[in-house]
Every structure is written in structure tokens, then in C-alpha cells.
Short mmCIF file of C-alpha atoms in Angstrom, two decimals:
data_model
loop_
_atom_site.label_atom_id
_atom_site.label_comp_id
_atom_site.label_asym_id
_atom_site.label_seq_id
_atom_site.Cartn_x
_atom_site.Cartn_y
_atom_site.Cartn_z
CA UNK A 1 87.13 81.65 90.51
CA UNK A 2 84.20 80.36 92.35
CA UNK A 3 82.95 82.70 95.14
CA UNK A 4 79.84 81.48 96.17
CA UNK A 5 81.57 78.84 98.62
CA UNK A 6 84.49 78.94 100.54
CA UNK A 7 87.60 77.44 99.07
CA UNK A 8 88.50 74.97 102.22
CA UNK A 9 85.08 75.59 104.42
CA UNK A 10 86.50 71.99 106.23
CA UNK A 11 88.86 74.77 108.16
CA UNK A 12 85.88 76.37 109.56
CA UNK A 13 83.68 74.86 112.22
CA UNK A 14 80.32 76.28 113.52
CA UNK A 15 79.74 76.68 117.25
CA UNK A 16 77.17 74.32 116.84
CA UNK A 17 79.38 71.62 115.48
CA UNK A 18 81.40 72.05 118.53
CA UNK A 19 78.86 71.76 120.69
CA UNK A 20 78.04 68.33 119.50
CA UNK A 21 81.74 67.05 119.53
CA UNK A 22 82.84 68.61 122.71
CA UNK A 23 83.73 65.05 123.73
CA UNK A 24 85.29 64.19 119.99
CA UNK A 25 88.40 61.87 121.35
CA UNK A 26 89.94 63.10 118.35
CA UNK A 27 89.28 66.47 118.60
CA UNK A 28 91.14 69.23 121.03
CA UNK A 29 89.19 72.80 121.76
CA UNK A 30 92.51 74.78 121.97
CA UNK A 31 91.47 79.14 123.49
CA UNK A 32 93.96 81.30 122.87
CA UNK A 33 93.12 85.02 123.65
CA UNK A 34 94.89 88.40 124.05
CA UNK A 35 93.18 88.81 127.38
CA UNK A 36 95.24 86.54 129.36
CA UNK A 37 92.91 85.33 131.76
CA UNK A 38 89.74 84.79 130.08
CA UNK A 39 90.21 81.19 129.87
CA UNK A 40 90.49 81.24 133.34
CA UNK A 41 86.87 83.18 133.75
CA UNK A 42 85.70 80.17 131.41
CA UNK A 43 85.77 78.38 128.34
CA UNK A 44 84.50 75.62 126.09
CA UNK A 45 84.11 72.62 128.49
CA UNK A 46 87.03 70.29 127.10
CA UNK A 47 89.28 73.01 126.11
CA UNK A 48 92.78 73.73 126.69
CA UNK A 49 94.69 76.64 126.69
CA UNK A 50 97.66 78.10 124.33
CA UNK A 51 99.03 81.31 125.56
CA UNK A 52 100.20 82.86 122.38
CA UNK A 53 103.06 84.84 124.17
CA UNK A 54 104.29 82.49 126.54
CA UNK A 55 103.90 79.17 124.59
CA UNK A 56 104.16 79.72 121.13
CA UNK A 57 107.37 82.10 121.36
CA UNK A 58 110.72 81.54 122.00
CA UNK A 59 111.40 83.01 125.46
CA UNK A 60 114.31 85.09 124.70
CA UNK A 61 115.13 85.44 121.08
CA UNK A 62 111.74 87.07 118.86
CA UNK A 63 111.32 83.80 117.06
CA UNK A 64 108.84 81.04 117.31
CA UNK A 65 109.15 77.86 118.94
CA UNK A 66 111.61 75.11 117.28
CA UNK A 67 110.21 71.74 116.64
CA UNK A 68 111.66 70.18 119.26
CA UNK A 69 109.55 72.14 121.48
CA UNK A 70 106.51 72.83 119.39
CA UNK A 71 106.58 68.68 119.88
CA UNK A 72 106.39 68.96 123.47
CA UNK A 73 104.19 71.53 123.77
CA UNK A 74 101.63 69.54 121.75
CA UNK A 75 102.20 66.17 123.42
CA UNK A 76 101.32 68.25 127.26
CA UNK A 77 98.37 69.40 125.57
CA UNK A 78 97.61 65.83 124.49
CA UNK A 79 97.65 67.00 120.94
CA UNK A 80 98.80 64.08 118.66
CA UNK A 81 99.69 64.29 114.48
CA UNK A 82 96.79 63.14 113.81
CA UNK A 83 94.49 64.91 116.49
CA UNK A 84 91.67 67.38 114.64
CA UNK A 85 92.38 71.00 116.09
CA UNK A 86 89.83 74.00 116.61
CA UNK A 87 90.99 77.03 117.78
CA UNK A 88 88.94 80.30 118.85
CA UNK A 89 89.63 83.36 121.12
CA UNK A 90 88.81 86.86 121.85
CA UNK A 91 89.64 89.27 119.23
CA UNK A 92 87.69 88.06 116.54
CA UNK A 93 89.64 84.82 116.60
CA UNK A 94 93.14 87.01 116.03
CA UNK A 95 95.18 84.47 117.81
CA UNK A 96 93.37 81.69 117.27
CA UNK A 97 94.21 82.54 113.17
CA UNK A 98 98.04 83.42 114.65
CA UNK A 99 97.86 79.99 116.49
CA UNK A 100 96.53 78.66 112.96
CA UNK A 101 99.35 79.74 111.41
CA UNK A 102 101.95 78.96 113.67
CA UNK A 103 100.51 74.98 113.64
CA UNK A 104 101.04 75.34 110.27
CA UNK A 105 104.57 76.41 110.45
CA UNK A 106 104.68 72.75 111.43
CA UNK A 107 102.69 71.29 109.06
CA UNK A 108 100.17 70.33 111.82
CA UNK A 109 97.61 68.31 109.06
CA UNK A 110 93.91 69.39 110.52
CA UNK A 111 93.23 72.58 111.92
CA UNK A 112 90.10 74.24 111.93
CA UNK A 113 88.99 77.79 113.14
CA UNK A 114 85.68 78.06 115.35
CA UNK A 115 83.23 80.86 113.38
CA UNK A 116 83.03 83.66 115.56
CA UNK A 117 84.99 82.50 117.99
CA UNK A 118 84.37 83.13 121.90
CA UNK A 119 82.25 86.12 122.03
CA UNK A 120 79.83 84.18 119.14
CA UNK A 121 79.82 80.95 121.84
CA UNK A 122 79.06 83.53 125.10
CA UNK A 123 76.85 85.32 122.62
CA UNK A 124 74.40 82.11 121.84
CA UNK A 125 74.80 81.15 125.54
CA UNK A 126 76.53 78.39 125.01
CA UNK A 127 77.68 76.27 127.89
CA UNK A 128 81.41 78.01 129.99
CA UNK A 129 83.79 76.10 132.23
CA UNK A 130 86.44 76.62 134.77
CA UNK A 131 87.66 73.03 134.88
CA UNK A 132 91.40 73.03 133.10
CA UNK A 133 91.09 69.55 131.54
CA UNK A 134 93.76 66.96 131.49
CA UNK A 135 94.80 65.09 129.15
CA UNK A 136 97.11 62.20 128.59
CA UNK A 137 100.61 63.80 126.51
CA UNK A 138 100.33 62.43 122.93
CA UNK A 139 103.33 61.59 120.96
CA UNK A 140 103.99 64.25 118.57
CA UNK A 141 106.87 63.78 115.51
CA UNK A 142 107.22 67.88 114.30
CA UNK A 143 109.01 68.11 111.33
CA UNK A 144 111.39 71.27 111.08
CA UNK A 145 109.62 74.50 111.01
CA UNK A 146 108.38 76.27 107.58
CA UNK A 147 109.98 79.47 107.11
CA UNK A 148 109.93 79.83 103.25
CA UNK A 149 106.14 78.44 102.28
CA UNK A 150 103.24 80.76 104.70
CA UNK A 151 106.01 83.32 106.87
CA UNK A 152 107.71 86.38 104.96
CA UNK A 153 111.13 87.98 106.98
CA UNK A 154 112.14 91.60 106.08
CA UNK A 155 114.45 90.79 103.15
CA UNK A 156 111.79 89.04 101.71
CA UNK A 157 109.75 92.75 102.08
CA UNK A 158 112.43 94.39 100.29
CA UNK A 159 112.44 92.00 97.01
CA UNK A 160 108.42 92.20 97.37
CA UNK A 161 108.94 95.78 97.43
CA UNK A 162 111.34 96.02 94.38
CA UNK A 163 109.46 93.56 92.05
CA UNK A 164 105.91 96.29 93.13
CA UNK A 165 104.05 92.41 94.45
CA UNK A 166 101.09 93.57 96.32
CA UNK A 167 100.97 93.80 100.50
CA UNK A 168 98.09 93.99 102.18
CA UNK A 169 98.37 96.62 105.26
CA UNK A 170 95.02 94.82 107.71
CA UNK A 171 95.84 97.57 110.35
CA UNK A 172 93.63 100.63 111.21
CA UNK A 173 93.45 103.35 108.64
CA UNK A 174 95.08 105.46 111.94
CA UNK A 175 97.90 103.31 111.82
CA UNK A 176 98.19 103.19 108.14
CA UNK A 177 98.25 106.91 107.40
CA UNK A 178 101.13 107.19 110.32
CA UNK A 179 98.54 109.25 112.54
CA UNK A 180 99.14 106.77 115.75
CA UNK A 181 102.69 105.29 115.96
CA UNK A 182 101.47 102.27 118.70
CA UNK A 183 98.63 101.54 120.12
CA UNK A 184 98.54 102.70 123.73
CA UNK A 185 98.26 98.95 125.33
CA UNK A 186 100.93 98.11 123.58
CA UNK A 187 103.75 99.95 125.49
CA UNK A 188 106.39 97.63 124.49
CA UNK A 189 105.78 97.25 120.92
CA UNK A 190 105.79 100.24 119.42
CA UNK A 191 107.52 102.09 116.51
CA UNK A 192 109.80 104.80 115.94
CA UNK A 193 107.85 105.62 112.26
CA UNK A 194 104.78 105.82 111.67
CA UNK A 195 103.50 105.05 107.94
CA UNK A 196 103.17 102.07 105.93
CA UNK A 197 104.64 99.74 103.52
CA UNK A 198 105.54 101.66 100.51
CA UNK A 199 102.27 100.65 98.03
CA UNK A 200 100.95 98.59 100.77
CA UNK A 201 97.26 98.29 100.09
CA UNK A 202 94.86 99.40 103.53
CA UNK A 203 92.68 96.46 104.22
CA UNK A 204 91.73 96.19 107.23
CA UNK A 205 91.09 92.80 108.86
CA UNK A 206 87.95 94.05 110.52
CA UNK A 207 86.21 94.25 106.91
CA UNK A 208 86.61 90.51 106.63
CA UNK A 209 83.70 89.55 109.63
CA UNK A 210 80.47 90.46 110.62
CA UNK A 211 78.89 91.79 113.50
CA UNK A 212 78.88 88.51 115.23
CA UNK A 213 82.36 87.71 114.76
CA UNK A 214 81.74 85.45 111.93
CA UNK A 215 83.44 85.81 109.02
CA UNK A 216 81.83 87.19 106.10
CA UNK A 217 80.15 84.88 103.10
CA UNK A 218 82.63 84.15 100.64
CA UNK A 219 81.01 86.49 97.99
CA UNK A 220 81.53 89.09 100.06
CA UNK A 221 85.26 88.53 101.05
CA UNK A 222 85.71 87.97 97.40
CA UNK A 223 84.77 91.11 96.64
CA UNK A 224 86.43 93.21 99.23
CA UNK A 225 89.96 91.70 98.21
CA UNK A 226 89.21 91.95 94.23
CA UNK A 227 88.03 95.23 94.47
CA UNK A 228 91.44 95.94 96.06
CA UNK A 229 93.39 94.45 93.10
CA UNK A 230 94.43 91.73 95.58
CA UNK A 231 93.76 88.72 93.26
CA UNK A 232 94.43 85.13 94.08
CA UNK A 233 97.05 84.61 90.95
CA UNK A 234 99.08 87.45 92.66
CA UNK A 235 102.31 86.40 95.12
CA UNK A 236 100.55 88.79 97.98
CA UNK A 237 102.50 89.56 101.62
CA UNK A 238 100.32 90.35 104.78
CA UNK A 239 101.46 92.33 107.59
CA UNK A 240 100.02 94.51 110.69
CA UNK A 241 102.12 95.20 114.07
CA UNK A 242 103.28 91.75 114.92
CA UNK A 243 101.67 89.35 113.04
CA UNK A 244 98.53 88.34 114.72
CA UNK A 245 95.86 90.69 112.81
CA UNK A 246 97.45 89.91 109.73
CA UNK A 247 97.30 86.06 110.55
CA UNK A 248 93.41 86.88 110.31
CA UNK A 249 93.63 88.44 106.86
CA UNK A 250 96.68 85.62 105.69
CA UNK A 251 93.88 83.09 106.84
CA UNK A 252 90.73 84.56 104.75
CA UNK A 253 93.17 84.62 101.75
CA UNK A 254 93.94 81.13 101.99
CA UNK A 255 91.39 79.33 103.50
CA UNK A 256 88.39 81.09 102.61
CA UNK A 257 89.35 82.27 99.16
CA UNK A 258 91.94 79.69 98.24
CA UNK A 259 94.80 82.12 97.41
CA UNK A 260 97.60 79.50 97.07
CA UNK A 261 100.58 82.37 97.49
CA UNK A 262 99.86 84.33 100.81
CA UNK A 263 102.55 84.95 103.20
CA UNK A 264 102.12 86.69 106.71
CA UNK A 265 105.24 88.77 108.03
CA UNK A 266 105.19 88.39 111.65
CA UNK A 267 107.97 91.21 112.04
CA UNK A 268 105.33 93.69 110.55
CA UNK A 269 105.24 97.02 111.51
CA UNK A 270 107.06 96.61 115.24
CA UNK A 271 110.18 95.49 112.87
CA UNK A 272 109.68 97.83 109.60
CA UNK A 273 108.63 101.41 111.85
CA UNK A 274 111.63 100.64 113.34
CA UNK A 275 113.84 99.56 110.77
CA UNK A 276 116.84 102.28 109.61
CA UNK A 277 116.83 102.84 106.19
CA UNK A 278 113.43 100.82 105.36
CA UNK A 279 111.00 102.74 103.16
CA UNK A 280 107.91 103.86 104.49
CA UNK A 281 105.08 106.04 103.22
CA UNK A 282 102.45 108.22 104.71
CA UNK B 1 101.20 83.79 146.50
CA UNK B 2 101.75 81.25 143.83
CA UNK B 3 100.69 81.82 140.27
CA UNK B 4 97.70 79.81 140.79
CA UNK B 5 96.56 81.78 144.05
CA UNK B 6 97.78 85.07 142.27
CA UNK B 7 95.32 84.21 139.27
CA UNK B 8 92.38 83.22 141.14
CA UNK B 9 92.91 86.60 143.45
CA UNK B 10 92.72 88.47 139.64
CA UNK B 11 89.95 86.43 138.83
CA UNK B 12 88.28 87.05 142.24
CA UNK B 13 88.71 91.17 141.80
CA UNK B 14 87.21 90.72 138.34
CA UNK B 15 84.14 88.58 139.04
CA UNK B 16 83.09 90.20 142.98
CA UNK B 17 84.74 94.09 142.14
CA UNK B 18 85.08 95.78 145.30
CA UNK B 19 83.87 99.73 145.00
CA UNK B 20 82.37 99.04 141.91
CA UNK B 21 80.33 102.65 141.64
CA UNK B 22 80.03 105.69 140.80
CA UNK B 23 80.17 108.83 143.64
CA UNK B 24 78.59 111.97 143.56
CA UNK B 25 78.36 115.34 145.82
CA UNK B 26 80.31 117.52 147.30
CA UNK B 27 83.95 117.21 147.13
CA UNK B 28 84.19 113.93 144.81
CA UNK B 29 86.32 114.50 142.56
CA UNK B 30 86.43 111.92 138.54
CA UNK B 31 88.98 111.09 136.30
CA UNK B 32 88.60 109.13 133.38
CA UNK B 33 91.68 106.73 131.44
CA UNK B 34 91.13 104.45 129.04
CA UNK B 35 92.90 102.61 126.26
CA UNK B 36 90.05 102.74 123.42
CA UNK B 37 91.99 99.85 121.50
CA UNK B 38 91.24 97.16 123.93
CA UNK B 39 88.42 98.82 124.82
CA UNK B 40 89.75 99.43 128.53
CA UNK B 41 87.71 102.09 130.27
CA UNK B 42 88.22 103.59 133.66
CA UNK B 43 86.58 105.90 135.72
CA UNK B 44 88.07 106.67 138.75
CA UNK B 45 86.04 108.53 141.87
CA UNK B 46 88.28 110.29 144.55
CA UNK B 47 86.57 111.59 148.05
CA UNK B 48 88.78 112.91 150.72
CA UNK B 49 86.74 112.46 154.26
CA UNK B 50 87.50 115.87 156.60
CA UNK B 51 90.32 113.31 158.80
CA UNK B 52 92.19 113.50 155.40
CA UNK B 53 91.10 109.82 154.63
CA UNK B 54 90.08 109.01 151.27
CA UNK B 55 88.02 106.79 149.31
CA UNK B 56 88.06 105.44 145.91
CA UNK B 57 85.56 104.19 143.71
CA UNK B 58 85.45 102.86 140.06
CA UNK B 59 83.49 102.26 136.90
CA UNK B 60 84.74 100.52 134.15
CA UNK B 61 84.83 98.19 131.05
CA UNK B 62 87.70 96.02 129.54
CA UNK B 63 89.64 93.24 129.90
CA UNK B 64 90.41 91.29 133.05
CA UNK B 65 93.33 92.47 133.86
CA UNK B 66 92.52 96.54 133.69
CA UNK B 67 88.98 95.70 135.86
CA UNK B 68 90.85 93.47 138.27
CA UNK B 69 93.47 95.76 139.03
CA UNK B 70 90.84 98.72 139.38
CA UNK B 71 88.79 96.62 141.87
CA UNK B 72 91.94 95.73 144.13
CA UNK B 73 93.63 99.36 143.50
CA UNK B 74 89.98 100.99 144.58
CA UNK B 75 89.67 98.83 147.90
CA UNK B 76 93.62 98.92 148.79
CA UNK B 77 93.73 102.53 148.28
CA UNK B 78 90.52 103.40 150.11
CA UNK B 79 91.31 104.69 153.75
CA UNK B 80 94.70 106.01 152.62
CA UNK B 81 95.48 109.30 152.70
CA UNK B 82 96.17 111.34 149.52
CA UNK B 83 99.87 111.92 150.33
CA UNK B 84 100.52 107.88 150.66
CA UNK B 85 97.91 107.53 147.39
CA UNK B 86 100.49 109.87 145.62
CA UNK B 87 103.88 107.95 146.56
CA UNK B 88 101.98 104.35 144.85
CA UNK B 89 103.70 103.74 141.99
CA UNK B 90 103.63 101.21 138.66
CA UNK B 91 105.83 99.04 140.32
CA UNK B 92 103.68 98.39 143.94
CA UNK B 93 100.65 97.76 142.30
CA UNK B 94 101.79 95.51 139.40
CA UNK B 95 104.00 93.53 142.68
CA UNK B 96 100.54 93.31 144.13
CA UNK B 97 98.25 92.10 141.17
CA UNK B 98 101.55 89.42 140.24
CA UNK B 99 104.41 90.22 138.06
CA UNK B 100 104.85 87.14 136.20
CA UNK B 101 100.76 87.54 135.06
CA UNK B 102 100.70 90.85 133.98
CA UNK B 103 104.11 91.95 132.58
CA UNK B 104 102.63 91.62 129.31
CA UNK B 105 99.89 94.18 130.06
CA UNK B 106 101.44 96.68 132.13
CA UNK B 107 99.34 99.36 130.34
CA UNK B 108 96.16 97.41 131.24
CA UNK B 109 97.53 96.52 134.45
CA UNK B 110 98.39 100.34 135.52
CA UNK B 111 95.63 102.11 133.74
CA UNK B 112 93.68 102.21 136.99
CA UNK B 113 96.78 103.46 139.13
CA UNK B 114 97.49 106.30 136.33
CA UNK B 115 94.13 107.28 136.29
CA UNK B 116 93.88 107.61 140.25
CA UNK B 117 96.76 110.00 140.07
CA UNK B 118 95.03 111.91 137.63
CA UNK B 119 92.42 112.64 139.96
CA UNK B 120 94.37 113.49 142.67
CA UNK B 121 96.00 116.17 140.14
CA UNK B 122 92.70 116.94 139.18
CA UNK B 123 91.32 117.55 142.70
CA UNK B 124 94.46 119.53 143.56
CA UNK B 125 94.32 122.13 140.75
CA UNK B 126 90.75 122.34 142.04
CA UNK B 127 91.00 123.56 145.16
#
């Protein structure tokens, strides 16, 4: 395997690139944050926001949007089929990968992920707006969401679990040894267990980027997973607490490193640590 | 308020925070709350003036919701006396900063109003 390279770098775009396409007719900026109201304190000029919580999740059930509605959603954010998509955030781009991966859930064709996402744009002093853009609605054709190809459920756990397949754990080595059962900001998603995966490999996401939010060269990343045993002819499963850290790991393995089997299961440890019966080790 | 006028009052607390630092000398009491995961920090400074009025001050770090809501929780509570400080609870100040916002981040949102308590506890077991 080549590691001097990324596998897709067209999925990664340089703050610099964006600056000189901010107005890109067939580009959308999408922010997407934990902090709910930094786009609001400013943001890429152009861009829109996607609350991952509010517009990416069904409202009542713990599912993702169908494609009826994943359609909508993209045609009010003027998003079209064939409209070229770069996401960033705070977090180190967690939910800007989670948005990745829940655009392709749909198939969306072009996505890309801005490097270092908002704190590497503040960081450079890049240019900040309040303006909320708008944008004509697109026509958007979604097909039927992707359950089976880049999104593992439970059961799918268990036969990972039986046939020993590798997981990759991308939480905190706190969280992986059982020593903090939720994270305090988190009141609402905690677990009853604390633990991991039975043979779940600790990986944390943050090992994947560099101090400046960047990910890290493809050598590097290379490296890290190899030296883990987690190989790219392996059938590998990605968790953390509900799916948005592990998005950032499920990303590096298949965009970055061209794994072509990764799956990231959303449920992750807010389903498992509270799952009767399920296995878990400490 | 609507949501728009209820996010640009958060906003407002976040970018111009009221009682924004620290307090020192006699009879000021700290407390200190924090969630270290989101990097939420809060440092809470209680005075009681001799006509039993009090006033708050805060330092702090984090995300806009925890710093907004210590801003607006500093300057509403100021003036206040501690037994009216004591009855606040979760659900006045999280009515106040908006509901519909920040029912995701109740933690963050309340950080500032937990910590407050905890220095009137604090100042209590002191005297």
C-alpha cells in the first residue's frame, strides 16, 4: 500500500483553497459544530449552517433523516446533486466528518472536508461573517438511505464480535478502560457500563491530527493504524459514544488511507453501555 | 423573545460579558465548576454587601453557551440577596437563556448556576 499520499486527497480541501472559491457557484461552505452557536459568532463568508442534532436527526425516533427529508433539507440549503460540498466545524472537524458521513448515507457524489477545520481558519486569521446567506432551494433527487455499505447497527457488533473482526474504540483511554461512564456535558447520553467492546482496539481519534487541527501526513496515519493491526484488507467497525468521533476515525480509514471496508456504528457506546446482556470488557 | 432575539441576547452575553472579573478581599468568597471535556471553565466570585445584597462576578473559558449563561446569571443575580440566589433553580435560568437553544446543553447551560450555589455553600460552611 502506498503511504506517502493520501488515498482520495480530492476529499480534503486546504483553507486556502477555500479562500479562493468562497464564491464557487458550485460549491456550498456547510459549519456544523457541537457548540451550537458559533456559527452565529461567525463563519466562512458564504457558508451555511447544518445543525447536526436538529437537522440531520429524526426528531423523535434515534435514527437519521429519511430521504425524503434529507432532499429537502438540501434543496433549503440550496445544495443540488451535483453541488461540490465542504464541511468544517469545531471539534477537530467531528461533525463536519459525522455530516460527511451522513451525506454519504445518501450517496451525496462530492464531499470534501476543510483541513483543520474552524479553529485552523480563525487560527490563520482568515476572514469571519455574521451574514446567514441565502440561497435559492436546489432540486435534490436522494436515493434511499445506505444502511448496509458505511453504518454498522448492534447485531452487526455481535457477528463482528463472534467472527474476532477488528473494532476500533477512538474514545479516551478514560472511557475505554471504564474509568468515566459519560462525559459530564453529556447528561443525557450516558451509560449504565462502563468498558469497551470486547477486543476493541483503543485508538483514539485525537492521534489522527496535529496540533493545528490538520490531519496528520498519510505516513503517519499509516502507521498509527498498522501498528495497531488495523490493516486496510481487514472488514474493521468504528465506534465511540454516538457516532460523531468515530465518524473522524471511519473518515481517515477511508479517505485518507483508502480502507475500502470501514463501517461507523452510530449507536456506539450510548447503545452498547447500555445494552442488557452485551459483552463488555474493562 | 423569539428564537432569533433569544440567540442574539446569547450571542450578546458572550461577546460584551457583563461582570467579567475576578474579586478579591475581605468576605469574597470563589467557587470553581467546570466540565474539562468541552473545556468549560467557571469561576464564580460571591460578595455579600453588609444590607445582605450580593454581587457576583465570573471568569471563565468554554463554549458559548456556558460563558453566555455565566455573563447573564452574574448580572441577573447581582443585587439579590443570598436567600433568593439559593431558591434559582436549573429550570429559571435555562427559561431565561431560551429553552428551545439550549436543551441540548443543559450541563453547559447550568454550569454557571451550579457553580454559584457552590459558593454560596462554600461561604456558608465558612462563616
Amino acid at each position: 500500500m502506498k503511504t506517502d499520499t493520501y488515498a482520495h486527497p480530492e476529499v480534503l480541501v486546504e483553507t486556502s483553497w477555500v479562500s479562493e472559491h468562497l464564491n464557487d457557484p458550485s460549491l456550498r461552505i456547510v459549519e456544523t459544530d457541537e457548540d451550537v452557536l458559533l456559527y452565529e459568532v461567525g463563519h466562512i463568508p458564504g457558508a451555511v449552517k447544518i445543525d447536526w442534532h436538529t437537522e440531520l436527526q429524526d426528531q423523535v425516533m434515534r435514527q437519521y433523516l429519511d430521504a425524503e427529508d434529507f432532499a429537502q433539507l438540501m434543496s433549503e440549503k440550496g445544495i443540488g446533486r451535483d453541488t461540490t460540498v465542504a464541511l468544517y466545524g469545531d471539534k477537530n472537524n467531528w461533525w463536519a466528518c459525522y455530516a460527511f458521513w451522513v451525506f454519504k448515507l445518501f450517496g451525496h457524489p462530492d464531499c470534501r472536508i476543510i483541513n483543520g477545520g474552524r479553529k485552523k481558519w480563525i487560527d490563520e486569521g482568515r476572514e469571519l461573517s455574521k451574514v446567514v446567506p441565502a440561497y435559492p432551494k436546489a432540486a435534490y433527487q436522494a436515493p434511499r438511505r445506505d444502511d448496509k455499505t458505511i453504518r454498522a447497527f448492534r447485531g452487526d457488533v455481535m457477528a463482528h464480535l463472534a467472527k474476532k473482526l477488528p473494532l476500533v474504540d477512538v474514545r479516551s483511554l478514560p472511557e475505554y478502560t471504564g474509568e468515566r461512564l459519560h462525559m459530564p456535558d453529556y447528561p443525557n447520553e450516558g451509560a449504565l457500563r462502563g468498558g469497551h467492546i470486547p477486543g476493541a482496539k483503543s485508538i483514539p481519534w485525537s492521534k489522527a491530527v496535529q496540533e493545528n487541527g490538520a490531519f496528520k501526513p498519510a505516513a503517519a496515519l499509516a502507521a498509527l493504524y498498522h501498528g495497531e493491526g488495523i490493516t486496510p484488507d481487514k472488514d474493521i467497525v468504528t465506534y465511540c459514544r454516538i457516532g460523531e468521533r468515530s465518524s473522524h476515525t471511519w473518515f481517515v480509514l477511508t479517505y485518507l488511507l483508502g480502507y475500502p471496508n470501514v463501517r461507523n456504528y452510530d449507536g456506539s457506546w450510548t447503545e452498547w453501555g447500555n445494552l442488557v446482556g452485551a459483552p463488555i470488557e474493562r | 423573545m423569539d428564537r432569533q432575539e433569544q440567540i442574539e441576547f446569547l450571542l450578546d452575553h458572550y461577546e460584551n460579558p457583563r461582570q467579567k472579573q475576578p474579586m478579591s478581599g475581605e468576605g469574597v468568597v470563589a467557587a470553581e465548576g467546570g466540565n474539562p471535556d468541552c473545556g468549560d471553565v467557571i469561576k464564580i466570585y460571591l460578595k455579600v454587601d453588609g444590607d445582605g445584597k450580593t454581587t457576583v462576578t465570573f471568569e471563565g473559558e468554554g463554549c458559548t453557551i456556558s460563558q453566555a449563561s455565566a455573563s447573564y446569571l452574574s448580572e441577573f443575580a447581582t443585587g439579590k440577596t443570598l436567600d433568593e440566589l439559593a431558591r434559582l433553580d436549573y429550570n429559571d435560568l435555562i427559561d431565561a437563556l431560551g429553552r428551545e437553544i439550549v436543551t441540548q446543553r443543559t450541563r453547559c447551560a447550568t454550569l454557571s448556576l451550579e457553580t454559584l450555589h457552590a459558593a454560596i455553600r462554600k461561604r456558608a460552611r465558612l462563616l
